[in-house]
Coordinates of C-alpha atoms and ligand atoms in Angstrom, one line a residue:
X274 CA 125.6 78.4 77.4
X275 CA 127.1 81.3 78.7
X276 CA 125.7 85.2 78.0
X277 CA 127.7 88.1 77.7
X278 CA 127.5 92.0 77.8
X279 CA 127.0 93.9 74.5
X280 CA 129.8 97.0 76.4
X281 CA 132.1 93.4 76.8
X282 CA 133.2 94.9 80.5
X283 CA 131.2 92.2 83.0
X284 CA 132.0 89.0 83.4
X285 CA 130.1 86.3 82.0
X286 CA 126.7 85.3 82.8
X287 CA 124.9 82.1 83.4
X288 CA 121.4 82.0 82.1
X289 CA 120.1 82.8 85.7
X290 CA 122.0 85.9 86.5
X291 CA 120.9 87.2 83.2
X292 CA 117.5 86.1 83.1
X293 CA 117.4 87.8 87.1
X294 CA 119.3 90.7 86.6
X295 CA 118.5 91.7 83.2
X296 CA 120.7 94.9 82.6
X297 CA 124.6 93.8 82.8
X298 CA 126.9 95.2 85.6
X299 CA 128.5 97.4 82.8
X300 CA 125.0 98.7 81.6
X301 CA 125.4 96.6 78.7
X302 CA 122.9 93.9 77.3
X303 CA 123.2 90.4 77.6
X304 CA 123.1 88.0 74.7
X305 CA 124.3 84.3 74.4
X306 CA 127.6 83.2 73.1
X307 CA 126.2 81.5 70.6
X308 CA 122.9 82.1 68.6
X309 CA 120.1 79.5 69.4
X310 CA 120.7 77.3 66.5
X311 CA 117.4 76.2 64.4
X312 CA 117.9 72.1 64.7
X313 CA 116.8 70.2 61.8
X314 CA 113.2 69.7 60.4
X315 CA 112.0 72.9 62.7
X316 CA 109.8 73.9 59.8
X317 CA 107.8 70.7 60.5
X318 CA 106.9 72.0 64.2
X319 CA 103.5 71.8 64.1
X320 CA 102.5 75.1 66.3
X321 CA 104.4 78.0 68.3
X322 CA 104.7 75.7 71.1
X323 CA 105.8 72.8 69.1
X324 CA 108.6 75.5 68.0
X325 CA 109.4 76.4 71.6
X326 CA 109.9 72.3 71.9
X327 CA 112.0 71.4 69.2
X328 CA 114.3 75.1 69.6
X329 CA 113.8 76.8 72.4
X330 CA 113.7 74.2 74.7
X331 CA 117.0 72.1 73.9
X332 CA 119.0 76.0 73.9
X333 CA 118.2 76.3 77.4
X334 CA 117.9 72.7 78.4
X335 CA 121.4 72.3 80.6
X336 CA 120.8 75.1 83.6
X337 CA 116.5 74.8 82.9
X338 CA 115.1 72.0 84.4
X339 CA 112.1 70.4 82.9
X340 CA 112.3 72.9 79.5
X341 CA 110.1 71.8 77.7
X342 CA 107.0 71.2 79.9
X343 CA 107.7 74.7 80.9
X344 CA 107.8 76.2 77.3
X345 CA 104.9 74.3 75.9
X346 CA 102.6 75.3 79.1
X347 CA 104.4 79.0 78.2
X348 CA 103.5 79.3 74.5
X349 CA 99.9 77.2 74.7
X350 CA 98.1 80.0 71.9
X351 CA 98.4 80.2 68.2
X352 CA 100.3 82.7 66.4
X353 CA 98.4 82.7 63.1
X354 CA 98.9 84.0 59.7
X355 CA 96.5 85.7 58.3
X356 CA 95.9 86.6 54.7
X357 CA 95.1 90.1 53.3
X358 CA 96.2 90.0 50.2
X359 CA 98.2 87.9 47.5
X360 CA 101.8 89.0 49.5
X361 CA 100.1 90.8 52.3
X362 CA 100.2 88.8 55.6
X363 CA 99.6 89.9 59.2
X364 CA 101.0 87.2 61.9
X365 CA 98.4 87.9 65.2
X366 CA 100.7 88.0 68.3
X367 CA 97.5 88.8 70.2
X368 CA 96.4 85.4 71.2
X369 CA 97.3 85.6 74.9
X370 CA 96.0 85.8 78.2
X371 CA 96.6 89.7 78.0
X372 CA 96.1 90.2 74.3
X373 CA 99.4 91.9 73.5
X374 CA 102.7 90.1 72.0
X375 CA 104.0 90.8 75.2
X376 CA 102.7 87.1 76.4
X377 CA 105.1 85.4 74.7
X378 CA 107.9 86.7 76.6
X379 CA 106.9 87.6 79.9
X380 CA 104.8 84.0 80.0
X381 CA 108.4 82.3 79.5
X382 CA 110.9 84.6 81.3
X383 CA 108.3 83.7 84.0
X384 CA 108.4 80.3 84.0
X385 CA 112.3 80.1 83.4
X386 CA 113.0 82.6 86.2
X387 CA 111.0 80.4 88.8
X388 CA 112.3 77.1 87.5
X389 CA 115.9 78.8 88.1
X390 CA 115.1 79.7 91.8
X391 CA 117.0 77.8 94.9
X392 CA 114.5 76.0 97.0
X393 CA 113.2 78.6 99.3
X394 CA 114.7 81.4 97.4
X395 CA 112.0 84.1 96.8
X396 CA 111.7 86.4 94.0
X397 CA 110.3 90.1 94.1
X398 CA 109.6 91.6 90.4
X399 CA 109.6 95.0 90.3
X400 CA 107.7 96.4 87.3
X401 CA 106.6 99.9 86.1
X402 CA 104.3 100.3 83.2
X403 CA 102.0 102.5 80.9
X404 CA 101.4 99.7 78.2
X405 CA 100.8 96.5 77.3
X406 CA 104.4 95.2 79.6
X407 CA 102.2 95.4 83.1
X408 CA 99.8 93.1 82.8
X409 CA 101.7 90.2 80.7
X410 CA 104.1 90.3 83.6
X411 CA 101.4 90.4 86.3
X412 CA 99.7 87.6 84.5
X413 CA 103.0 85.4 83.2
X414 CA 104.5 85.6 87.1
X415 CA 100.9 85.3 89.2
X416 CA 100.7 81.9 91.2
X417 CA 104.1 81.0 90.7
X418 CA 105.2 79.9 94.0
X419 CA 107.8 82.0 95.4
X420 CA 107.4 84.6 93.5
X421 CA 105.5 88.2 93.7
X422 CA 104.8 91.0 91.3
X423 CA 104.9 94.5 92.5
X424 CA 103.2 96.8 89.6
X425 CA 103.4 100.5 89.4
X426 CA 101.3 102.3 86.7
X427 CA 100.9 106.1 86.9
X428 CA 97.2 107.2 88.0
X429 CA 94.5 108.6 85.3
X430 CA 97.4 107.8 83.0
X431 CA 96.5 104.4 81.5
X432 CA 93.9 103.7 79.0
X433 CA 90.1 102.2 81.1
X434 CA 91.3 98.8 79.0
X435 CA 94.6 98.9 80.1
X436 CA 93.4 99.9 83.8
X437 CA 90.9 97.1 83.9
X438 CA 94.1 94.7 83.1
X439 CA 96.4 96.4 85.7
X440 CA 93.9 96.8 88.7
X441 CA 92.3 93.3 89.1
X442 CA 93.3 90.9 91.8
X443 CA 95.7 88.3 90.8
X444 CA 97.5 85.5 93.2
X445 CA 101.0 86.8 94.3
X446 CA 100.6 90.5 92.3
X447 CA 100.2 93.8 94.2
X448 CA 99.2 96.6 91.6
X449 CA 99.9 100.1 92.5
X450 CA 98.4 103.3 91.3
X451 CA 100.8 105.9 91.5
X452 CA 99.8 109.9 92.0
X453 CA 102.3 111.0 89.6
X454 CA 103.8 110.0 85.5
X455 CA 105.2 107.1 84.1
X456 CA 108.3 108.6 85.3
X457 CA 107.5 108.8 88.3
X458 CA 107.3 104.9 88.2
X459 CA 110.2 104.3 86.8
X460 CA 112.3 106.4 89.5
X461 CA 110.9 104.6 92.4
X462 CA 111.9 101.2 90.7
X463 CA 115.4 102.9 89.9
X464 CA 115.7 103.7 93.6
X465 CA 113.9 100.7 94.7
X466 CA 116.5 99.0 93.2
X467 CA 119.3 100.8 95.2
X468 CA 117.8 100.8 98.6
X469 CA 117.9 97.6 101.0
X470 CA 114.7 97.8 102.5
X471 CA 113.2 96.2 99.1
X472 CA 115.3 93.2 99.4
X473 CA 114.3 91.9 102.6
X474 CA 111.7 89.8 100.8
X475 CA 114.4 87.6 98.7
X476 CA 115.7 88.9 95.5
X477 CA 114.7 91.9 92.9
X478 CA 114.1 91.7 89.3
X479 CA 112.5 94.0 86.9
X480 CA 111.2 91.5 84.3
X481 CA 111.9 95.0 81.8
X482 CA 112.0 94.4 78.0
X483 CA 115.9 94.1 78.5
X484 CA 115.7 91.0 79.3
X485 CA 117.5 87.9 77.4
X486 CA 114.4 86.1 78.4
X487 CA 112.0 87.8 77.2
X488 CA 113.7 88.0 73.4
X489 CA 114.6 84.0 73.1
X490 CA 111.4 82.9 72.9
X491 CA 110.5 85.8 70.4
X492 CA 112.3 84.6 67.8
X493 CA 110.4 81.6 67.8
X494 CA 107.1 83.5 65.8
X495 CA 109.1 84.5 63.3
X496 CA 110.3 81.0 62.8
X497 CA 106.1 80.4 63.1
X498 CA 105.5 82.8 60.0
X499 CA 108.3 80.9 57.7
X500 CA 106.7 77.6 58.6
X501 CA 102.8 78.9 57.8
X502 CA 104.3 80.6 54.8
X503 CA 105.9 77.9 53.2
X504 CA 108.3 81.2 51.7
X505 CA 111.0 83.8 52.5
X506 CA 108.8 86.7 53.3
X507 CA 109.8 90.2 54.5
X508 CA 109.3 91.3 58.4
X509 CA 107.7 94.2 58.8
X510 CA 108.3 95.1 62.5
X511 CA 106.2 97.7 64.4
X512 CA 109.1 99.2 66.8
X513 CA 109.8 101.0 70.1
X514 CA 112.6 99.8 72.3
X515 CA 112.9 97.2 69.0
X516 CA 112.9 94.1 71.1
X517 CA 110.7 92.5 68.6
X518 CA 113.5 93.5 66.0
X519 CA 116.3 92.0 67.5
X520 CA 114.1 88.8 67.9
X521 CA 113.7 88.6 64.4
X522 CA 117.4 89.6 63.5
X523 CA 118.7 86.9 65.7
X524 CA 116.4 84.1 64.3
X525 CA 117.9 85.4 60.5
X526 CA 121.1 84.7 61.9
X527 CA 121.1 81.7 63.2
X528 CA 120.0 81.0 59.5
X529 CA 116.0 81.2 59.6
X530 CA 115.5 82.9 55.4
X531 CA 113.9 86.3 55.4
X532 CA 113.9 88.7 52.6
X533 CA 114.8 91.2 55.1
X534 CA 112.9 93.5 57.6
X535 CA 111.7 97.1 58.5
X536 CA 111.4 98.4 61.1
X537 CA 107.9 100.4 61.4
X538 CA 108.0 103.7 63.5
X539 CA 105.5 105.9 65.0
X540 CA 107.2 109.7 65.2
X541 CA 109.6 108.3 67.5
X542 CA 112.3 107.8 64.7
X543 CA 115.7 108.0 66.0
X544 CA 116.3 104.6 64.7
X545 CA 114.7 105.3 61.2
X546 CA 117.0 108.0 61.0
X547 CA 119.7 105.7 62.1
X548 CA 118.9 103.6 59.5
X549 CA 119.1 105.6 56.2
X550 CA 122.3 106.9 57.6
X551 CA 122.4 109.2 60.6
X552 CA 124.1 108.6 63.7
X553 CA 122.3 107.0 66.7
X554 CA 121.3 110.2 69.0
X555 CA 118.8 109.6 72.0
X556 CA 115.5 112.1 71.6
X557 CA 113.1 113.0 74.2
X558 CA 109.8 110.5 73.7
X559 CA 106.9 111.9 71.7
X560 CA 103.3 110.7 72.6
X561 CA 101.2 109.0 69.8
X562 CA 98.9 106.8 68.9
X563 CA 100.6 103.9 69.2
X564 CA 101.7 104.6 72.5
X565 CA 103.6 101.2 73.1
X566 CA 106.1 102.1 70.6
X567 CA 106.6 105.6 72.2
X568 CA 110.7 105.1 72.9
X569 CA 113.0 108.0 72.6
X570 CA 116.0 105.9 73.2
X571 CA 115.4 102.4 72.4
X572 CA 117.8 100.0 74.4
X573 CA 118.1 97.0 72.2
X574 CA 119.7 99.5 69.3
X575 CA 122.3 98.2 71.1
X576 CA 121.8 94.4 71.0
X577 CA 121.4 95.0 67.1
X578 CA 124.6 96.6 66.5
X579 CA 126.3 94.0 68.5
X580 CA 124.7 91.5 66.2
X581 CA 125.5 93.2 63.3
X582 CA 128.4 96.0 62.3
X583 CA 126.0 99.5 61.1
X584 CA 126.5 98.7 57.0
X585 CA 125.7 95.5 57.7
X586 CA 122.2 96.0 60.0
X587 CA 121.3 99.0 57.5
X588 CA 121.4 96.5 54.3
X589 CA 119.1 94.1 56.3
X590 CA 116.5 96.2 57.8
X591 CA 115.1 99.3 56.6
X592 CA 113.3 102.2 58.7
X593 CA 109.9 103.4 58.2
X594 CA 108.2 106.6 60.2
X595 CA 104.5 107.3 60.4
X596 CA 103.0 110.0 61.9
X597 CA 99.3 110.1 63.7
X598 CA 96.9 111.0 61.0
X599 CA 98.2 108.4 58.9
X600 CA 97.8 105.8 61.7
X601 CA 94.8 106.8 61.5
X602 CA 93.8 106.7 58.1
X603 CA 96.1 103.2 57.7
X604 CA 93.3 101.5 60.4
X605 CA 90.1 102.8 57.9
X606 CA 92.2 101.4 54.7
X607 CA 92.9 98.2 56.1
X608 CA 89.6 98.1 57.5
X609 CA 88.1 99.3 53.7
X610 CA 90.0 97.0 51.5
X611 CA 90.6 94.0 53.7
X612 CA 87.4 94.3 56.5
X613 CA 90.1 93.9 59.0
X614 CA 90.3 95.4 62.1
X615 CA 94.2 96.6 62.8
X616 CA 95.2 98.3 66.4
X617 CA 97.2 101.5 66.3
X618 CA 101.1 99.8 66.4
X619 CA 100.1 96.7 63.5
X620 CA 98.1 99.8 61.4
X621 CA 101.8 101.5 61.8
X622 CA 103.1 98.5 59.7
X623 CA 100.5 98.1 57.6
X624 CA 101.0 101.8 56.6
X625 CA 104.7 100.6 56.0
X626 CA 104.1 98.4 53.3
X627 CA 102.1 100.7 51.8
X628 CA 105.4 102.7 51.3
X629 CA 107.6 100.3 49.9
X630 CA 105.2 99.2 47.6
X631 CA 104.5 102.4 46.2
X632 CA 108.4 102.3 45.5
X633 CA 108.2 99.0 43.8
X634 CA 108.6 96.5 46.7
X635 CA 107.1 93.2 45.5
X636 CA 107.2 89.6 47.0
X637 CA 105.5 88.3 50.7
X638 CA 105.3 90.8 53.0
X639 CA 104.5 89.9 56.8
X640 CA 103.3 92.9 59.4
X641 CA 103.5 91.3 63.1
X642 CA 100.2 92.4 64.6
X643 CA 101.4 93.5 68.0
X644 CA 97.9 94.0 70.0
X645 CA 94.4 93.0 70.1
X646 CA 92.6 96.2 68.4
X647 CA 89.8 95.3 71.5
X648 CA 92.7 96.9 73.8
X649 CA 92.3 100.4 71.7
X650 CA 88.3 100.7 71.3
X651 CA 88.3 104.2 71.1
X652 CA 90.9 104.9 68.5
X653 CA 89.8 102.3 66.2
X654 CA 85.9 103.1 66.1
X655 CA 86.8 106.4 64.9
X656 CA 88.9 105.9 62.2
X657 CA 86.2 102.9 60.8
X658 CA 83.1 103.4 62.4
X659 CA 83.3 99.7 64.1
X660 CA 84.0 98.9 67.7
X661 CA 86.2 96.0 67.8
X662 CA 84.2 93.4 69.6
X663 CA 85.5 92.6 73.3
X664 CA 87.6 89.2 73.4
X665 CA 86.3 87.1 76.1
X666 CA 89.5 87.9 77.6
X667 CA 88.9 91.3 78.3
X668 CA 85.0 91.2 79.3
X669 CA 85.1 88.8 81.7
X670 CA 87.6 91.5 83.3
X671 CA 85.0 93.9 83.4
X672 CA 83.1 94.4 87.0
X673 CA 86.1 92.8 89.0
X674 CA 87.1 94.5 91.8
X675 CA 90.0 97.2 91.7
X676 CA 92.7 96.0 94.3
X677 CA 95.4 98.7 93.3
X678 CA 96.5 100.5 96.3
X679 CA 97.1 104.4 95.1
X680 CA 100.4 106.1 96.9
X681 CA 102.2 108.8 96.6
X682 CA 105.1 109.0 94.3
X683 CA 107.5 108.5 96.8
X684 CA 109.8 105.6 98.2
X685 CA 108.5 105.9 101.4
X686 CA 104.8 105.1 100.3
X687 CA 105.7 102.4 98.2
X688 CA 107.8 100.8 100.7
X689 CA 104.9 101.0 103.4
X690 CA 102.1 100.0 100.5
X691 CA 104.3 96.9 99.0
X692 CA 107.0 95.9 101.1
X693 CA 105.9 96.9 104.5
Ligands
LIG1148 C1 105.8 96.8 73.2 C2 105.0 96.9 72.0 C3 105.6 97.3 70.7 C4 107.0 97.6 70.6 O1 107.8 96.5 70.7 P1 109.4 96.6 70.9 O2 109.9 95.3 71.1 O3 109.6 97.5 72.1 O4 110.0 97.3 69.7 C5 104.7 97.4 69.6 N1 103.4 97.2 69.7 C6 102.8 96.8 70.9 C7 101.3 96.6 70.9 C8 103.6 96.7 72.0 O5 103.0 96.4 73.2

């Protein structure tokens, strides 16, 4: 299998160089010649990980040695469907180590990077976060021989959940605190990236949610959903850099039946926009509630319109927006009717449905719950009165020591804190 550049101006790609490298030489996107094909009887898979087997696994199979240990060790939590209603369904992504849908991709890039590394060949990932990306990279890459995670997250920035996730000790992960923005985390792993001194500990990756890697084994929940179903439902999709999307896009063309999708936005909604007719323009990125989907400029708009032409994509997926208060008032209603507990980015789908409902949409609906509503205490207590109770996952986080070293937001200070 060989993977190409959406811009069509790089050479092509082996798995490796775009599993490593991410971003193409041309700034394009990678994707594979060829979609992963859904072989026979996948419907009969018995779990996510049996998925990942029987598709994921023979797709990558001639450059990844030992696939399928690797994918099933990868994908070892549920992905379940979970009724609300006669056509109402949520799918809970939120069943991994970090409690985000995040997991699924970061735990397999991981594993697929380090299979892919020469003997003695060492592997820096370079990652800046402010959500729910940081610590499924930190925890897919920690203890993988070889390999180390260097984690920038901007100080007093970060929610006390998210900092508890970011700052603990892990094997092989160094998390910095940053005196400065997001921003300011993602310039110094721009310039990281251009400056030699970071490579003299083997090679640098960024593990971003560009990568190939992390969408391949995304597909495989949808594929989960069908199979629970037993029916053609309709995706609803909460959305930011629309990763998730694509994932979903590509398994409905490589022939998996959907009913179509939409793609749920917070009031980040160039791509809504996009979608009932405007041209793509980039905006600055608003802050909201459901601050992992807060993308001015989502990247993998372009994956999508490589997939399909614009008439095409806009007759297959349809864009939602929804602002604050009603992310808000979507977690009491789901809470009220259904007694279920939704985080800020699934209550943004939820509120979705609600929409196309009131216009007459009928049929299965499933909403791809995107976090654990444990990792947003605050916002969902106050919309319903109920603290979400703390997965063990998270309490047993709770007293461990802080490790992140704090610098300034310069090169300089990362170099000497990280790299030194
Ligand atoms: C990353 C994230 C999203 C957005 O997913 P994209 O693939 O960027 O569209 C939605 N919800 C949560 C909880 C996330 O962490």
């Amino acid at each position: 299998m060989i993977y190409f550049s959406t811009r069509n101006a790089s050479p092509p790609a082996s798995l490796k160089t775009a599993l490593l490298d991410g971003l193409a030489p041309d700034g394009g996107l990678y994707l594979p010649d060829a979609l992963m094909p859904l072989p026979d009887g996948w419907q009969g898979a018995p779990s996510l990980a049996g998925l990942g087997a029987h598709v994921l696994a023979p797709f990558v199979a001639d450059t990844v040695p030992n696939a399928e240990a690797l994918v099933r060790d990868a994908l070892n939590f549920e992905t379940p469907l979970v009724r609300l209603d006669d056509d109402l369904f949520v799918l809970e992504l939120f069943h991994g180590p970090t409690l985000s849908f995040k997991d699924v991709g970061a735990r397999t890039l991981a594993r697929f990077a380090h299979a892919l590394l020469e003997p003695g060949e060492r592997l820096t990932i370079l990652v800046a976060t402010s959500g729910d990306t940081g610590s499924a990279v930190a925890d897919g890459f920690s203890g993988l021989p070889g390999v180390r995670v260097v984690l920038l997250f901007p100080e007093g920035r970060v929610s006390e959940v998210q900092e508890r996730q970011l700052a603990i000790e892990r094997p092989g992960v160094t998390p910095v605190r940053v005196r400065g923005t997001f921003d300011d985390c993602q310039r110094l792993v721009k310039t990281a990236f251009e400056d030699v001194r970071f490579r003299a500990h083997g090679r640098l990756s960024s593990a971003n949610s560009i990568n190939i890697g992390r969408l391949l084994p995304q597909s495989l929940y949808y594929l989960d959903a069908v199979r629970q179903l037993g029916d053609t439902p309709r995706f609803v999709v909460p959305s930011g850099n629309l990763g998730n999307l694509t994932a979903g896009v590509m398994a409905h063309r490589a022939g998996m039946p959907a009913a179509g999708f939409v793609a749920a936005h917070n009031a980040n909604r160039g791509f809504a926009d996009f979608l009932a007719g405007d041209d793509l323009r980039p905006a600055d990125t608003v802050q909201t509630l459901s601050n992992a989907m807060d993308v001015g400029r989502p990247s993998n708009a372009e994956r999508l319109t490589a997939l399909l032409p614009p008439e095409r994509l806009r007759a297959l997926v349809r864009g939602t927006v929804t602002d604050d208060a009603t992310t808000r008032a979507s977690i009491r209603d789901a809470y009220d009717r259904y007694g279920y507990l939704a985080c800020p980015h699934t209550a943004v789908g939820l509120d979705a449905v609600r929409r196309l409902r009131g216009e007459g949409a009928s049929g299965p609906m499933v909403v791809l719950s995107t976090a654990h509503p444990a990792k947003f205490p605050d916002v969902v207590a106050e919309a319903t009165g109920v603290t979400p109770p703390e997965p063990e996952a998270l309490a047993r986080l709770r007293g461990l020591p802080d490790v992140a070293v704090t610098v300034e937001p310069t090169l300089d200070a990362l170099h000497d804190a990280a790299f030194a």
